[in-house]
Amino acid sequence: MKASKHSPRALLCSVLLSIPLFGQAETVNWANWLTGQISKHPEVLAATEQAAARKEDAEASEQPLYNPELSVGADRTGSENNFEAGLSQTIDWSDQQGALQEKAKLIRLSAQAGLSEAVLTQTSESLFALVEWRATTLFEEIAESQQQRLDALLDQVEQRQQAGDLGRADAELLFLNLSRQLSEVAQAKAAVDRAETQVQERLPDWRPQDGGIPEYIWPALESQLGEADLLSHPSIAVARSEWQVLKSEAEVARRKATASPTVGLSGGRDGGENVVGLTFSIPLNVRNNYSAEIRAANRRALEAEARFQALYRKQQYDLAGARASWKRYDKQLRRWKELSQGRVQRSADLLEKQWQVGDLSTSEYLQALGQRAESLKTGIELEKLAQLGLIELLSQSGELITPFQ
């Protein structure tokens, strides 16, 4: 699909292209890949067609309101052949077409906002899925590493038990821990499988070897954070444009209630004589003045305005909540990194040495290994929550996709 100003690809992730000099080419390539994948999703394709249909509706609304009418008649009186031809035109006295042209502009804005909303939703869900997949793969690595360490430890315990260095209780304790770890590995692998299917559902050509969101993307995303103009948020823009469309429809209904006259010119022969006629007609809105239609259209416009105001208010609170949540997770992640600073990674070998020399009992060693694994999981979970929080914040602010200008 060729990118254009109004295509889904042109609507996607311009924040990813406003990047520091480092990793610029890589970021652009990844952003282009992501936009291409999202533009292929059926939801986005459906939204594209819906937007195209609405734009056709807008074009139809801009067409002249009344076509001229041609009338032809003939009769015979005695030996005379009589005929008449006429042309009539209804005049748009209240300028309904002007109101309809204004409505067409608003329909186009609404169509574009609806497409942007669909792209924003798909983008955020795709990034959520990639973050979740990466976290599950890291959990799986920790679980497998823990299992491998326990397998190796079991061999050492059996050797030391034969040498009389350890009792039978140590081996039984290790067996129980290893059994539990087998279940944990199975659950971790199942979680990876589920996460993979979620990503593949959203990004059609993605494969696990493609990986998750590259590390150099995150600084580019964080650099976009600021005070967002929520009126440009796709969801808000949709609600606002729909209100404006209904408001314009109320104006169309008001003008339509004004009677439009019809003027006609005719000519022919009657009784051997040439005749020329001029006609003028106008509907008499006596029995129905269409006031009910006007009131209904006004009510629908007021309803849409109230919904827009409610959504705008809700979006303000959602944005504030997302910002506070992301800051909280980001702060805790930074704190965890300060505390760990490689200690967790190095601790496994240190613990094994202490167990080998007898400074730690087998139960204490197993407990320490479990605590180490939990600490690693905590770091992964905090990183996942911080990344999900950032994506949610950019989604709530509407900055996750900004149309190219």
GROMACS .gro file of C-alpha atoms in nm, residues 212-374:
model
  163
  212GLY     CA    1   0.982  -0.723   2.061
  213ILE     CA    2   1.004  -0.345   2.065
  214PRO     CA    3   1.372  -0.246   2.018
  215GLU     CA    4   1.541  -0.075   2.311
  216TYR     CA    5   1.624   0.235   2.106
  217ILE     CA    6   1.252   0.303   2.056
  218TRP     CA    7   1.179   0.384   2.420
  219PRO     CA    8   1.385   0.706   2.445
  220ALA     CA    9   1.211   0.830   2.131
  221LEU     CA   10   0.872   0.761   2.287
  222GLU     CA   11   0.958   0.927   2.618
  223SER     CA   12   1.083   1.238   2.438
  224GLN     CA   13   0.729   1.297   2.307
  225LEU     CA   14   0.568   1.331   2.649
  226GLY     CA   15   0.417   1.670   2.713
  227GLU     CA   16   0.090   1.849   2.769
  228ALA     CA   17  -0.132   1.705   2.498
  229ASP     CA   18  -0.405   1.890   2.313
  230LEU     CA   19  -0.689   1.648   2.376
  231LEU     CA   20  -0.909   1.804   2.109
  232SER     CA   21  -0.679   1.642   1.854
  233HIS     CA   22  -0.710   1.300   2.018
  234PRO     CA   23  -0.879   1.070   1.762
  235SER     CA   24  -1.160   0.963   1.997
  236ILE     CA   25  -1.231   1.323   2.094
  237ALA     CA   26  -1.206   1.436   1.733
  238VAL     CA   27  -1.459   1.168   1.633
  239ALA     CA   28  -1.708   1.278   1.901
  240ARG     CA   29  -1.657   1.645   1.820
  241SER     CA   30  -1.694   1.598   1.444
  242GLU     CA   31  -2.005   1.383   1.489
  243TRP     CA   32  -2.156   1.660   1.699
  244GLN     CA   33  -2.072   1.914   1.430
  245VAL     CA   34  -2.222   1.689   1.161
  246LEU     CA   35  -2.548   1.659   1.354
  247LYS     CA   36  -2.544   2.031   1.419
  248SER     CA   37  -2.513   2.090   1.043
  249GLU     CA   38  -2.796   1.841   0.983
  250ALA     CA   39  -3.015   2.051   1.211
  251GLU     CA   40  -2.936   2.353   0.995
  252VAL     CA   41  -3.017   2.152   0.682
  253ALA     CA   42  -3.351   2.051   0.836
  254ARG     CA   43  -3.427   2.415   0.920
  255ARG     CA   44  -3.356   2.529   0.565
  256LYS     CA   45  -3.541   2.236   0.416
  257ALA     CA   46  -3.856   2.348   0.598
  258THR     CA   47  -3.852   2.663   0.386
  259ALA     CA   48  -4.055   2.602   0.070
  260SER     CA   49  -3.857   2.595  -0.253
  261PRO     CA   50  -4.040   2.740  -0.560
  262THR     CA   51  -4.039   2.580  -0.903
  263VAL     CA   52  -4.025   2.789  -1.221
  264GLY     CA   53  -4.113   2.643  -1.560
  265LEU     CA   54  -4.111   2.753  -1.923
  266SER     CA   55  -4.308   2.571  -2.192
  267GLY     CA   56  -4.391   2.611  -2.560
  268GLY     CA   57  -4.581   2.432  -2.834
  269ARG     CA   58  -4.883   2.447  -3.067
  270ASP     CA   59  -5.249   2.442  -2.976
  271GLY     CA   60  -5.524   2.460  -3.238
  272GLY     CA   61  -5.274   2.565  -3.502
  273GLU     CA   62  -5.143   2.850  -3.290
  274ASN     CA   63  -4.801   2.881  -3.127
  275VAL     CA   64  -4.825   2.899  -2.749
  276VAL     CA   65  -4.569   2.992  -2.483
  277GLY     CA   66  -4.627   2.941  -2.114
  278LEU     CA   67  -4.460   3.035  -1.787
  279THR     CA   68  -4.539   2.848  -1.467
  280PHE     CA   69  -4.456   2.915  -1.104
  281SER     CA   70  -4.538   2.684  -0.814
  282ILE     CA   71  -4.447   2.673  -0.449
  283PRO     CA   72  -4.541   2.418  -0.181
  284LEU     CA   73  -4.775   2.549   0.087
  285ASN     CA   74  -4.643   2.418   0.416
  286VAL     CA   75  -4.981   2.455   0.582
  287ARG     CA   76  -5.069   2.107   0.694
  288ASN     CA   77  -4.708   2.022   0.785
  289ASN     CA   78  -4.451   2.291   0.855
  290TYR     CA   79  -4.179   2.031   0.939
  291SER     CA   80  -4.117   2.186   1.281
  292ALA     CA   81  -4.105   1.840   1.443
  293GLU     CA   82  -3.818   1.738   1.215
  294ILE     CA   83  -3.631   2.054   1.308
  295ARG     CA   84  -3.679   1.995   1.680
  296ALA     CA   85  -3.567   1.632   1.648
  297ALA     CA   86  -3.253   1.734   1.459
  298ASN     CA   87  -3.172   1.997   1.721
  299ARG     CA   88  -3.218   1.741   2.000
  300ARG     CA   89  -2.984   1.496   1.829
  301ALA     CA   90  -2.725   1.771   1.797
  302LEU     CA   91  -2.759   1.858   2.168
  303GLU     CA   92  -2.725   1.491   2.260
  304ALA     CA   93  -2.407   1.461   2.052
  305GLU     CA   94  -2.267   1.777   2.211
  306ALA     CA   95  -2.330   1.638   2.560
  307ARG     CA   96  -2.163   1.309   2.468
  308PHE     CA   97  -1.864   1.499   2.329
  309GLN     CA   98  -1.833   1.704   2.649
  310ALA     CA   99  -1.862   1.389   2.862
  311LEU     CA  100  -1.599   1.205   2.660
  312TYR     CA  101  -1.366   1.505   2.666
  313ARG     CA  102  -1.401   1.529   3.044
  314LYS     CA  103  -1.342   1.154   3.086
  315GLN     CA  104  -1.037   1.170   2.860
  316GLN     CA  105  -0.884   1.440   3.078
  317TYR     CA  106  -0.913   1.217   3.385
  318ASP     CA  107  -0.795   0.909   3.196
  319LEU     CA  108  -0.489   1.100   3.077
  320ALA     CA  109  -0.411   1.225   3.428
  321GLY     CA  110  -0.447   0.873   3.565
  322ALA     CA  111  -0.225   0.725   3.293
  323ARG     CA  112   0.043   0.987   3.354
  324ALA     CA  113   0.044   0.927   3.730
  325SER     CA  114   0.052   0.550   3.681
  326TRP     CA  115   0.344   0.563   3.438
  327LYS     CA  116   0.545   0.794   3.665
  328ARG     CA  117   0.487   0.557   3.956
  329TYR     CA  118   0.604   0.249   3.768
  330ASP     CA  119   0.895   0.432   3.607
  331LYS     CA  120   1.015   0.559   3.946
  332GLN     CA  121   1.000   0.213   4.101
  333LEU     CA  122   1.181   0.060   3.802
  334ARG     CA  123   1.463   0.312   3.830
  335ARG     CA  124   1.486   0.241   4.203
  336TRP     CA  125   1.504  -0.134   4.141
  337LYS     CA  126   1.785  -0.085   3.888
  338GLU     CA  127   1.977   0.125   4.139
  339LEU     CA  128   1.939  -0.143   4.406
  340SER     CA  129   2.028  -0.439   4.186
  341GLN     CA  130   2.311  -0.299   3.970
  342GLY     CA  131   2.417  -0.645   3.863
  343ARG     CA  132   2.400  -0.793   4.212
  344VAL     CA  133   2.116  -1.027   4.121
  345GLN     CA  134   2.300  -1.157   3.815
  346ARG     CA  135   2.620  -1.229   4.012
  347SER     CA  136   2.449  -1.369   4.320
  348ALA     CA  137   2.388  -1.719   4.181
  349ASP     CA  138   2.755  -1.811   4.159
  350LEU     CA  139   2.823  -1.656   4.500
  351LEU     CA  140   2.542  -1.854   4.661
  352GLU     CA  141   2.670  -2.178   4.508
  353LYS     CA  142   3.019  -2.118   4.642
  354GLN     CA  143   2.880  -2.055   4.991
  355TRP     CA  144   2.680  -2.377   4.972
  356GLN     CA  145   2.982  -2.572   4.849
  357VAL     CA  146   3.194  -2.463   5.147
  358GLY     CA  147   2.913  -2.521   5.392
  359ASP     CA  148   2.831  -2.160   5.479
  360LEU     CA  149   2.475  -2.225   5.358
  361SER     CA  150   2.262  -2.530   5.420
  362THR     CA  151   2.077  -2.686   5.126
  363SER     CA  152   1.745  -2.545   5.241
  364GLU     CA  153   1.897  -2.198   5.281
  365TYR     CA  154   2.060  -2.226   4.939
  366LEU     CA  155   1.733  -2.329   4.772
  367GLN     CA  156   1.549  -2.049   4.948
  368ALA     CA  157   1.812  -1.798   4.835
  369LEU     CA  158   1.791  -1.922   4.475
  370GLY     CA  159   1.416  -1.881   4.487
  371GLN     CA  160   1.448  -1.528   4.621
  372ARG     CA  161   1.698  -1.445   4.348
  373ALA     CA  162   1.457  -1.569   4.081
  374GLU     CA  163   1.175  -1.365   4.235
   0.00000   0.00000   0.00000
